[in-house]
Short mmCIF file of C-alpha atoms and ligand atoms in Angstrom, two decimals:
data_model
loop_
_atom_site.label_atom_id
_atom_site.label_comp_id
_atom_site.label_asym_id
_atom_site.label_seq_id
_atom_site.Cartn_x
_atom_site.Cartn_y
_atom_site.Cartn_z
CA UNK A 1115 16.79 -26.71 -1.75
CA UNK A 1116 13.39 -26.07 -0.18
CA UNK A 1117 11.15 -28.48 1.66
CA UNK A 1118 7.35 -28.20 1.67
CA UNK A 1119 6.03 -25.46 3.95
CA UNK A 1120 4.68 -26.36 7.36
CA UNK A 1121 4.39 -23.21 9.45
CA UNK A 1122 3.29 -20.05 7.68
CA UNK A 1123 3.17 -16.49 9.01
CA UNK A 1124 0.42 -14.34 7.52
CA UNK A 1125 0.83 -10.61 8.21
CA UNK A 1126 -2.47 -8.71 8.07
CA UNK A 1127 -4.25 -11.98 8.90
CA UNK A 1128 -7.39 -10.28 10.22
CA UNK A 1129 -7.80 -8.20 7.06
CA UNK A 1130 -9.85 -9.02 4.00
CA UNK A 1131 -7.39 -11.16 2.03
CA UNK A 1132 -5.40 -12.31 5.07
CA UNK A 1133 -8.41 -13.89 6.78
CA UNK A 1134 -9.43 -15.88 3.70
CA UNK A 1135 -5.86 -17.02 3.18
CA UNK A 1136 -5.40 -18.05 6.82
CA UNK A 1137 -8.62 -20.09 6.72
CA UNK A 1138 -7.59 -21.72 3.45
CA UNK A 1139 -4.16 -22.67 4.84
CA UNK A 1140 -5.61 -24.06 8.09
CA UNK A 1141 -8.14 -26.15 6.13
CA UNK A 1142 -5.24 -27.55 4.12
CA UNK A 1143 -3.47 -28.69 7.30
CA UNK A 1144 -0.79 -26.00 7.73
CA UNK A 1145 0.18 -24.33 10.97
CA UNK A 1146 -0.53 -20.58 10.68
CA UNK A 1147 0.53 -17.68 12.85
CA UNK A 1148 -1.30 -14.49 11.95
CA UNK A 1149 0.06 -11.09 12.94
CA UNK A 1150 -2.30 -8.13 12.87
CA UNK A 1151 -2.49 -4.95 14.92
CA UNK A 1152 -6.25 -4.84 14.22
CA UNK A 1153 -5.91 -1.26 12.98
CA UNK A 1154 -8.05 -2.23 10.00
CA UNK A 1155 -8.69 -5.94 10.35
CA UNK A 1156 -11.39 -7.57 12.42
CA UNK A 1157 -11.01 -10.63 14.61
CA UNK A 1158 -14.48 -11.76 13.54
CA UNK A 1159 -13.07 -12.43 10.06
CA UNK A 1160 -11.13 -15.28 11.66
CA UNK A 1161 -13.94 -16.76 13.74
CA UNK A 1162 -13.88 -20.05 11.79
CA UNK A 1163 -10.32 -20.78 12.89
CA UNK A 1164 -9.76 -18.69 16.03
CA UNK A 1165 -9.77 -21.71 18.32
CA UNK A 1166 -8.18 -24.15 15.87
CA UNK A 1167 -5.08 -25.76 17.44
CA UNK A 1168 -2.97 -24.95 14.35
CA UNK A 1169 -3.87 -21.27 14.35
CA UNK A 1170 -2.60 -18.43 16.49
CA UNK A 1171 -3.27 -14.71 16.11
CA UNK A 1172 -0.72 -12.33 17.56
CA UNK A 1173 -2.09 -8.82 17.96
CA UNK A 1174 1.01 -6.74 17.31
CA UNK A 1175 2.78 -4.43 14.91
CA UNK A 1176 4.25 -6.58 12.19
CA UNK A 1177 7.37 -4.42 12.06
CA UNK A 1178 8.23 -5.48 15.60
CA UNK A 1179 11.37 -7.60 15.29
CA UNK A 1180 10.97 -9.13 18.73
CA UNK A 1181 7.56 -10.49 17.77
CA UNK A 1182 8.83 -11.80 14.45
CA UNK A 1183 11.88 -13.42 16.03
CA UNK A 1184 9.71 -15.33 18.48
CA UNK A 1185 8.12 -17.31 15.61
CA UNK A 1186 9.76 -20.32 14.04
CA UNK A 1187 8.21 -20.41 10.56
CA UNK A 1188 9.37 -21.47 7.08
CA UNK A 1189 7.15 -19.18 4.95
CA UNK A 1190 5.84 -15.64 5.38
CA UNK A 1191 3.02 -14.09 3.38
CA UNK A 1192 3.26 -10.33 3.82
CA UNK A 1193 -0.14 -8.67 3.39
CA UNK A 1194 -0.19 -5.94 6.08
CA UNK A 1195 -0.01 -2.53 4.45
CA UNK A 1196 -1.23 1.03 4.16
CA UNK A 1197 -3.14 1.93 1.00
CA UNK A 1198 -3.75 4.70 -1.57
CA UNK A 1199 -3.79 8.05 0.24
CA UNK A 1200 -6.83 9.55 -1.46
CA UNK A 1201 -7.74 11.43 1.70
CA UNK A 1202 -4.41 12.03 3.46
CA UNK A 1203 -0.92 13.33 2.70
CA UNK A 1204 0.76 10.08 1.68
CA UNK A 1205 3.44 10.44 4.36
CA UNK A 1206 2.09 7.65 6.52
CA UNK A 1207 1.84 5.07 3.75
CA UNK A 1208 5.44 5.80 2.68
CA UNK A 1209 6.92 5.74 6.18
CA UNK A 1210 4.93 2.75 7.43
CA UNK A 1211 5.39 0.50 4.41
CA UNK A 1212 9.10 1.33 4.37
CA UNK A 1213 9.56 0.58 8.08
CA UNK A 1214 7.54 -2.62 8.01
CA UNK A 1215 8.99 -4.04 4.80
CA UNK A 1216 12.56 -3.42 6.02
CA UNK A 1217 11.80 -5.45 9.14
CA UNK A 1218 10.14 -8.27 7.19
CA UNK A 1219 12.95 -8.58 4.68
CA UNK A 1220 15.59 -8.51 7.40
CA UNK A 1221 13.76 -11.24 9.35
CA UNK A 1222 13.29 -13.44 6.28
CA UNK A 1223 16.91 -13.05 5.18
CA UNK A 1224 18.28 -13.82 8.63
CA UNK A 1225 16.15 -16.94 9.06
CA UNK A 1226 15.98 -17.98 5.39
CA UNK A 1227 12.19 -17.80 5.31
CA UNK A 1228 10.45 -17.94 1.96
CA UNK A 1229 8.72 -14.58 1.43
CA UNK A 1230 5.54 -13.91 -0.54
CA UNK A 1231 4.70 -10.23 -0.86
CA UNK A 1232 1.38 -8.59 -1.77
CA UNK A 1233 2.13 -5.83 -4.26
CA UNK A 1234 -0.39 -4.07 -6.46
CA UNK A 1235 -1.39 -3.47 -10.07
CA UNK A 1236 -0.97 0.23 -9.23
CA UNK A 1237 2.78 -0.17 -9.85
CA UNK A 1238 2.09 -0.25 -13.63
CA UNK A 1239 0.86 3.30 -13.22
CA UNK A 1240 0.27 5.17 -16.49
CA UNK A 1241 1.77 2.60 -18.82
CA UNK A 1242 -0.51 2.79 -21.90
CA UNK A 1243 0.53 -0.62 -23.26
CA UNK A 1244 -2.13 -3.17 -22.32
CA UNK A 1245 -2.47 -5.76 -21.00
CA UNK A 1246 0.30 -5.39 -18.41
CA UNK A 1247 2.64 -8.36 -18.21
CA UNK A 1248 5.02 -8.91 -15.31
CA UNK A 1249 7.88 -7.41 -17.36
CA UNK A 1250 5.92 -4.31 -18.47
CA UNK A 1251 7.37 -0.90 -17.64
CA UNK A 1252 6.30 0.66 -14.38
CA UNK A 1253 5.37 4.27 -15.11
CA UNK A 1254 4.37 6.19 -12.02
CA UNK A 1255 3.98 9.97 -11.84
CA UNK A 1256 5.44 12.89 -9.91
CA UNK A 1257 6.11 12.93 -6.14
CA UNK A 1258 4.04 16.13 -6.09
CA UNK A 1259 1.05 13.91 -6.66
CA UNK A 1260 0.38 11.97 -3.47
CA UNK A 1261 -1.62 9.21 -5.19
CA UNK A 1262 1.65 7.63 -6.35
CA UNK A 1263 2.90 7.21 -2.76
CA UNK A 1264 1.21 3.80 -2.49
CA UNK A 1265 2.60 2.47 -5.79
CA UNK A 1266 6.03 3.80 -4.92
CA UNK A 1267 5.99 2.23 -1.47
CA UNK A 1268 5.01 -1.13 -2.98
CA UNK A 1269 7.67 -0.76 -5.66
CA UNK A 1270 10.27 -0.01 -3.02
CA UNK A 1271 9.41 -3.27 -1.29
CA UNK A 1272 9.50 -5.14 -4.61
CA UNK A 1273 13.02 -3.78 -5.23
CA UNK A 1274 14.09 -4.54 -1.68
CA UNK A 1275 12.93 -8.15 -1.93
CA UNK A 1276 14.48 -8.68 -5.37
CA UNK A 1277 17.78 -7.28 -4.09
CA UNK A 1278 17.60 -9.57 -1.03
CA UNK A 1279 17.02 -12.48 -3.40
CA UNK A 1280 20.10 -11.58 -5.43
CA UNK A 1281 22.37 -10.87 -2.47
CA UNK A 1282 21.42 -13.69 -0.13
CA UNK A 1283 19.48 -16.19 -2.23
CA UNK A 1284 16.26 -15.41 -0.34
CA UNK A 1285 13.43 -17.27 -2.11
CA UNK A 1286 10.48 -14.97 -2.79
CA UNK A 1287 7.37 -14.36 -4.87
CA UNK A 1288 5.99 -10.89 -5.60
CA UNK A 1289 2.23 -10.94 -6.21
CA UNK A 1290 0.67 -7.98 -7.99
CA UNK A 1291 -2.98 -8.08 -6.97
CA UNK A 1292 -5.63 -6.40 -9.11
CA UNK A 1293 -8.80 -5.02 -7.47
CA UNK A 1294 -10.17 -7.73 -5.21
CA UNK A 1295 -13.72 -7.91 -3.87
CA UNK A 1296 -16.02 -10.30 -2.04
CA UNK A 1297 -17.66 -10.88 1.35
CA UNK A 1298 -15.70 -9.29 4.24
CA UNK A 1299 -14.06 -6.68 2.02
CA UNK A 1300 -13.25 -3.37 3.70
CA UNK A 1301 -15.88 -0.67 3.79
CA UNK A 1302 -15.58 2.70 2.10
CA UNK A 1303 -12.76 3.73 -0.24
CA UNK A 1304 -10.36 1.42 1.62
CA UNK A 1305 -12.27 -1.38 -0.13
CA UNK A 1306 -12.32 0.41 -3.50
CA UNK A 1307 -15.24 1.64 -5.64
CA UNK A 1308 -16.78 -1.85 -5.63
CA UNK A 1309 -17.30 -1.56 -1.87
CA UNK A 1310 -18.49 2.05 -1.94
CA UNK A 1311 -20.97 1.46 -4.78
CA UNK A 1312 -22.58 -1.59 -3.16
CA UNK A 1313 -23.05 0.31 0.10
CA UNK A 1314 -24.53 3.25 -1.79
CA UNK A 1315 -26.89 1.04 -3.80
CA UNK A 1316 -28.14 -0.72 -0.67
CA UNK A 1317 -28.78 2.62 1.06
CA UNK A 1318 -30.45 4.07 -2.04
CA UNK A 1319 -27.83 6.79 -2.23
CA UNK A 1320 -26.30 8.30 -5.37
CA UNK A 1321 -23.13 6.58 -6.69
CA UNK A 1322 -20.15 8.87 -6.05
CA UNK A 1323 -18.07 8.62 -9.21
CA UNK A 1324 -14.60 10.14 -9.31
CA UNK A 1325 -13.75 11.89 -12.59
CA UNK A 1326 -15.97 10.96 -15.54
CA UNK A 1327 -16.17 7.24 -14.69
CA UNK A 1328 -14.53 6.19 -17.98
CA UNK A 1329 -11.42 4.93 -16.15
CA UNK A 1330 -11.30 1.14 -16.25
CA UNK A 1331 -10.32 -1.49 -13.70
CA UNK A 1332 -10.26 -5.25 -13.65
CA UNK A 1333 -11.67 -7.05 -10.64
CA UNK A 1334 -10.99 -10.44 -9.17
CA UNK A 1335 -13.19 -12.33 -6.72
CA UNK A 1336 -11.59 -13.16 -3.37
CA UNK A 1337 -11.80 -16.97 -3.79
CA UNK A 1338 -9.92 -16.78 -7.09
CA UNK A 1339 -7.22 -14.53 -5.69
CA UNK A 1340 -6.71 -16.69 -2.61
CA UNK A 1341 -6.47 -19.81 -4.79
CA UNK A 1342 -3.57 -18.19 -6.65
CA UNK A 1343 -1.78 -17.21 -3.44
CA UNK A 1344 -2.32 -20.72 -2.10
CA UNK A 1345 -0.67 -22.22 -5.19
CA UNK A 1346 2.28 -19.89 -4.75
CA UNK A 1347 2.64 -20.91 -1.09
CA UNK A 1348 2.57 -24.60 -1.97
CA UNK A 1349 4.80 -24.62 -5.03
CA UNK A 1350 8.25 -24.28 -3.51
CA UNK A 1351 9.94 -25.42 -6.74
CA UNK A 1352 8.97 -22.24 -8.61
CA UNK A 1353 11.75 -19.77 -9.37
CA UNK A 1354 11.44 -16.51 -7.48
CA UNK A 1355 9.59 -13.93 -9.53
CA UNK A 1356 6.65 -11.62 -10.11
CA UNK A 1357 3.02 -12.65 -10.70
CA UNK A 1358 -0.01 -10.75 -11.88
CA UNK A 1359 -2.96 -12.04 -9.90
CA UNK A 1360 -5.84 -10.88 -12.05
CA UNK A 1361 -8.80 -12.09 -14.01
CA UNK A 1362 -8.57 -12.23 -17.81
CA UNK A 1363 -8.22 -8.96 -19.79
CA UNK A 1364 -11.88 -9.48 -20.71
CA UNK A 1365 -12.73 -8.54 -17.14
CA UNK A 1366 -11.88 -4.88 -17.85
CA UNK A 1367 -14.80 -2.66 -16.88
CA UNK A 1368 -15.20 1.12 -16.59
CA UNK A 1369 -16.11 2.56 -13.22
CA UNK A 1370 -19.41 3.81 -14.58
CA UNK A 1371 -20.26 0.35 -15.94
CA UNK A 1372 -19.38 -1.16 -12.58
CA UNK A 1373 -21.94 1.18 -11.00
CA UNK A 1374 -24.48 0.08 -13.63
CA UNK A 1375 -23.81 -3.62 -12.91
CA UNK A 1376 -24.39 -3.09 -9.21
CA UNK A 1377 -27.51 -1.04 -9.87
CA UNK A 1378 -28.85 -3.78 -12.15
CA UNK A 1379 -28.51 -6.33 -9.33
CA UNK A 1380 -29.79 -4.18 -6.45
CA UNK A 1381 -32.41 -1.99 -8.17
CA UNK A 1382 -33.05 -3.49 -11.63
CA UNK A 1383 -36.03 -1.22 -12.32
CA UNK A 1384 -34.53 2.08 -11.30
CA UNK A 1385 -32.28 4.43 -13.22
CA UNK A 1386 -28.77 5.30 -12.10
CA UNK A 1387 -28.37 8.25 -9.74
CA UNK A 1388 -24.82 9.66 -9.86
CA UNK A 1389 -22.96 12.28 -7.88
CA UNK A 1390 -19.92 13.31 -9.91
CA UNK A 1391 -16.83 14.00 -7.77
CA UNK A 1392 -14.14 16.04 -9.56
CA UNK A 1393 -10.59 14.79 -9.01
CA UNK A 1394 -9.62 18.27 -7.76
CA UNK A 1395 -11.53 17.43 -4.57
CA UNK A 1396 -8.57 15.26 -3.45
CA UNK A 1397 -5.99 17.99 -4.22
CA UNK A 1398 -3.62 17.16 -7.06
CA UNK A 1399 -4.81 13.78 -8.32
CA UNK A 1400 -3.99 11.68 -11.33
CA UNK A 1401 -6.04 8.57 -12.08
CA UNK A 1402 -4.98 5.50 -14.02
CA UNK A 1403 -7.26 5.53 -17.06
CA UNK A 1404 -6.98 1.86 -17.99
CA UNK A 1405 -5.83 -1.02 -15.84
CA UNK A 1406 -5.77 -4.46 -17.41
CA UNK A 1407 -3.43 -7.29 -16.52
CA UNK A 1408 -2.30 -10.40 -18.33
CA UNK A 1409 -2.79 -13.59 -16.30
CA UNK A 1410 -0.86 -15.73 -18.81
CA UNK A 1411 2.11 -16.42 -16.55
CA UNK A 1412 -0.05 -17.60 -13.63
CA UNK A 1413 -2.23 -19.67 -15.96
CA UNK A 1414 0.78 -21.40 -17.45
CA UNK A 1415 2.94 -21.98 -14.36
CA UNK A 1416 0.41 -22.20 -11.54
CA UNK A 1417 -2.24 -24.09 -13.46
CA UNK A 1418 -4.65 -21.47 -12.17
CA UNK A 1419 -7.18 -19.07 -13.57
CA UNK A 1420 -9.92 -16.86 -12.20
CA UNK A 1421 -13.27 -18.63 -12.43
CA UNK A 1422 -15.89 -16.36 -10.86
CA UNK A 1423 -17.32 -13.81 -13.28
CA UNK A 1424 -18.04 -10.29 -12.13
CA UNK A 1425 -21.86 -10.52 -12.10
CA UNK A 1426 -21.77 -13.71 -10.01
CA UNK A 1427 -19.12 -12.34 -7.64
CA UNK A 1428 -21.03 -9.09 -7.17
CA UNK A 1429 -24.23 -10.98 -6.41
CA UNK A 1430 -22.49 -13.00 -3.69
CA UNK A 1431 -20.89 -9.87 -2.24
CA UNK A 1432 -24.14 -7.91 -2.27
CA UNK A 1433 -25.94 -10.78 -0.54
CA UNK A 1434 -23.28 -10.80 2.17
CA UNK A 1435 -23.52 -7.05 2.69
CA UNK A 1436 -27.32 -7.24 2.90
CA UNK A 1437 -27.18 -9.95 5.57
CA UNK A 1438 -24.53 -8.08 7.51
CA UNK A 1439 -26.51 -4.82 7.42
CA UNK A 1440 -29.61 -6.69 8.61
CA UNK A 1441 -27.63 -8.00 11.57
CA UNK A 1442 -27.84 -11.60 10.37
CA UNK A 1443 -24.85 -13.87 10.77
CA UNK A 1444 -23.48 -14.15 7.19
CA UNK A 1445 -23.24 -17.68 5.87
N1 NAD B 2754 -7.81 -5.70 -1.72
C1 NAD B 2754 -7.31 -5.36 -2.90
O1 NAD B 2754 -8.05 -5.14 -3.86
C2 NAD B 2754 -5.82 -5.24 -3.11
C3 NAD B 2754 -5.33 -4.88 -4.37
C4 NAD B 2754 -3.95 -4.74 -4.54
C5 NAD B 2754 -3.08 -5.00 -3.49
N2 NAD B 2754 -3.58 -5.33 -2.27
C6 NAD B 2754 -2.65 -5.58 -1.16
O2 NAD B 2754 -3.01 -6.79 -0.52
C7 NAD B 2754 -2.74 -6.69 0.88
C8 NAD B 2754 -3.97 -7.08 1.68
O3 NAD B 2754 -5.05 -6.24 1.29
P1 NAD B 2754 -6.45 -6.26 2.04
O4 NAD B 2754 -7.44 -5.74 1.08
O5 NAD B 2754 -6.64 -7.55 2.68
O6 NAD B 2754 -6.20 -5.11 3.13
P2 NAD B 2754 -6.80 -5.00 4.60
O7 NAD B 2754 -6.63 -3.57 4.99
O8 NAD B 2754 -8.15 -5.62 4.68
O9 NAD B 2754 -5.81 -5.91 5.46
C9 NAD B 2754 -4.55 -5.44 5.91
C10 NAD B 2754 -4.40 -5.87 7.35
O10 NAD B 2754 -3.11 -5.48 7.80
C11 NAD B 2754 -3.24 -4.99 9.14
N3 NAD B 2754 -2.08 -4.11 9.35
C12 NAD B 2754 -1.77 -2.96 8.67
N4 NAD B 2754 -0.62 -2.45 9.13
C13 NAD B 2754 -0.18 -3.29 10.10
C14 NAD B 2754 0.96 -3.33 10.95
N5 NAD B 2754 1.91 -2.37 10.88
N6 NAD B 2754 1.09 -4.34 11.83
C15 NAD B 2754 0.14 -5.32 11.90
N7 NAD B 2754 -0.95 -5.35 11.13
C16 NAD B 2754 -1.11 -4.35 10.25
C17 NAD B 2754 -4.59 -4.32 9.21
O11 NAD B 2754 -5.12 -4.26 10.52
C18 NAD B 2754 -5.43 -5.22 8.29
O12 NAD B 2754 -6.07 -6.24 9.01
C19 NAD B 2754 -2.25 -5.27 1.13
O13 NAD B 2754 -0.85 -5.29 1.13
C20 NAD B 2754 -2.74 -4.50 -0.08
O14 NAD B 2754 -1.91 -3.40 -0.37
C21 NAD B 2754 -4.94 -5.46 -2.05
#
C-alpha cells in the first residue's frame, strides 16, 4: 500500500527533461532532490527553483551509493543517461547505463522507493508493425552495429526493473519517451535532428540530413511530456507497467519534412538547402525507418494527451533559441 509521494529524487535534474520536471514538482508543493554531475546538464536550467527551500541539487554521480543512501525519499525519477552513440564506440553508453541503473535499482529495492524510469522509443527498433503499443515486439539489430547500444542499455534497465518488481514487489513505471523538444533542449545531435536543424536554420547553414531523410519520427513538446511524467509520479494507485509517452500517430513526420517545417518558420521565402550525410559516415549504421507510437494507454489511464502541435512547439522553441543566441534572458 502506497501513500502519496512527498520527497522525490530526480536524477539528471539539470538536464533538459529533468529541469522541467523538477520545476513542475516544486510548483506542485513536493520536496525535490536533484542529482546531476553536470556532465551535460546546466545549473541555469534550474534557476527558477535553485534557492527554493524545497529544492536541493546535489552535484554528484548518480551511481554513487553513498550519495543515494544519504537521501530519504519515497519516489525516484531516473532520467540521467548516456545516449545514442552516433559518434563514439558505444562502450561508454553500455557500461555507464549498466553501472548506474544497477545502483538505482539496488537503492530503490533496499529502501522500497517507487521508481520511474526514462526509457526510449528506440527499444522498438526495427519493428515494422505500427503504431507501437507497450506490448509490441522489441526488434533491435546486431551488436556489430553500435547504434543499438543505447536501445539495448535501456532495455537492460527495463528488464532489471521489471525483475526487481517481480522479485521484491518494487513499484515502478517504465516510460518510453519519443523525441522530445522545446526550450532548453540540448544542442547538437544530443538534442536530436530537431535541435540541429533549428540551429542550422538560424545560422543560415545547410540542413545536414542523414540518409535520404525519408525516415520518420514522432515528436512531443516538453510541456506535454512532463505533464505525463507528473501524472505518473502522482498516481500511486496505478499498477506497475510500461507507458509510451508520445503524441498521436498523426504526429509522424519524415526528417526531410521536419527540415521543411523549420525552414518555413525561420526563412519562409527561401528554398531548402540540404547537405546529405550518408550513413556510412558513422561507420556501420542502421536507422529506424518509421517510428510511431500509440498513446492510447496513457490517454485512457492517465487522462492525458499531448496538446501542443508540432508547428506551435517549433515556433516556441525557435523563439527561445533566437533569444538565447542574442544573449537575451529567455522568458
Ligand atoms: N530528450 C528526448 O527526446 C528523449 C527521448 C527518449 C528518451 N529520453 C531519455 O530521457 C532522459 C532525459 O533526457 P534529456 O533529454 O533530458 O537528457 P539530458 O542529457 O538533457 O539530461 C540528462 C542529465 O543527466 C546528467 N547525467 C548523465 N549521467 C549522469 C551521472 N552518471 N550522474 C549524474 N548525472 C548524470 C547529465 O548531466 C544531464 O544533465 C534520458 O534518460 C534519455 O535517455 C530522452
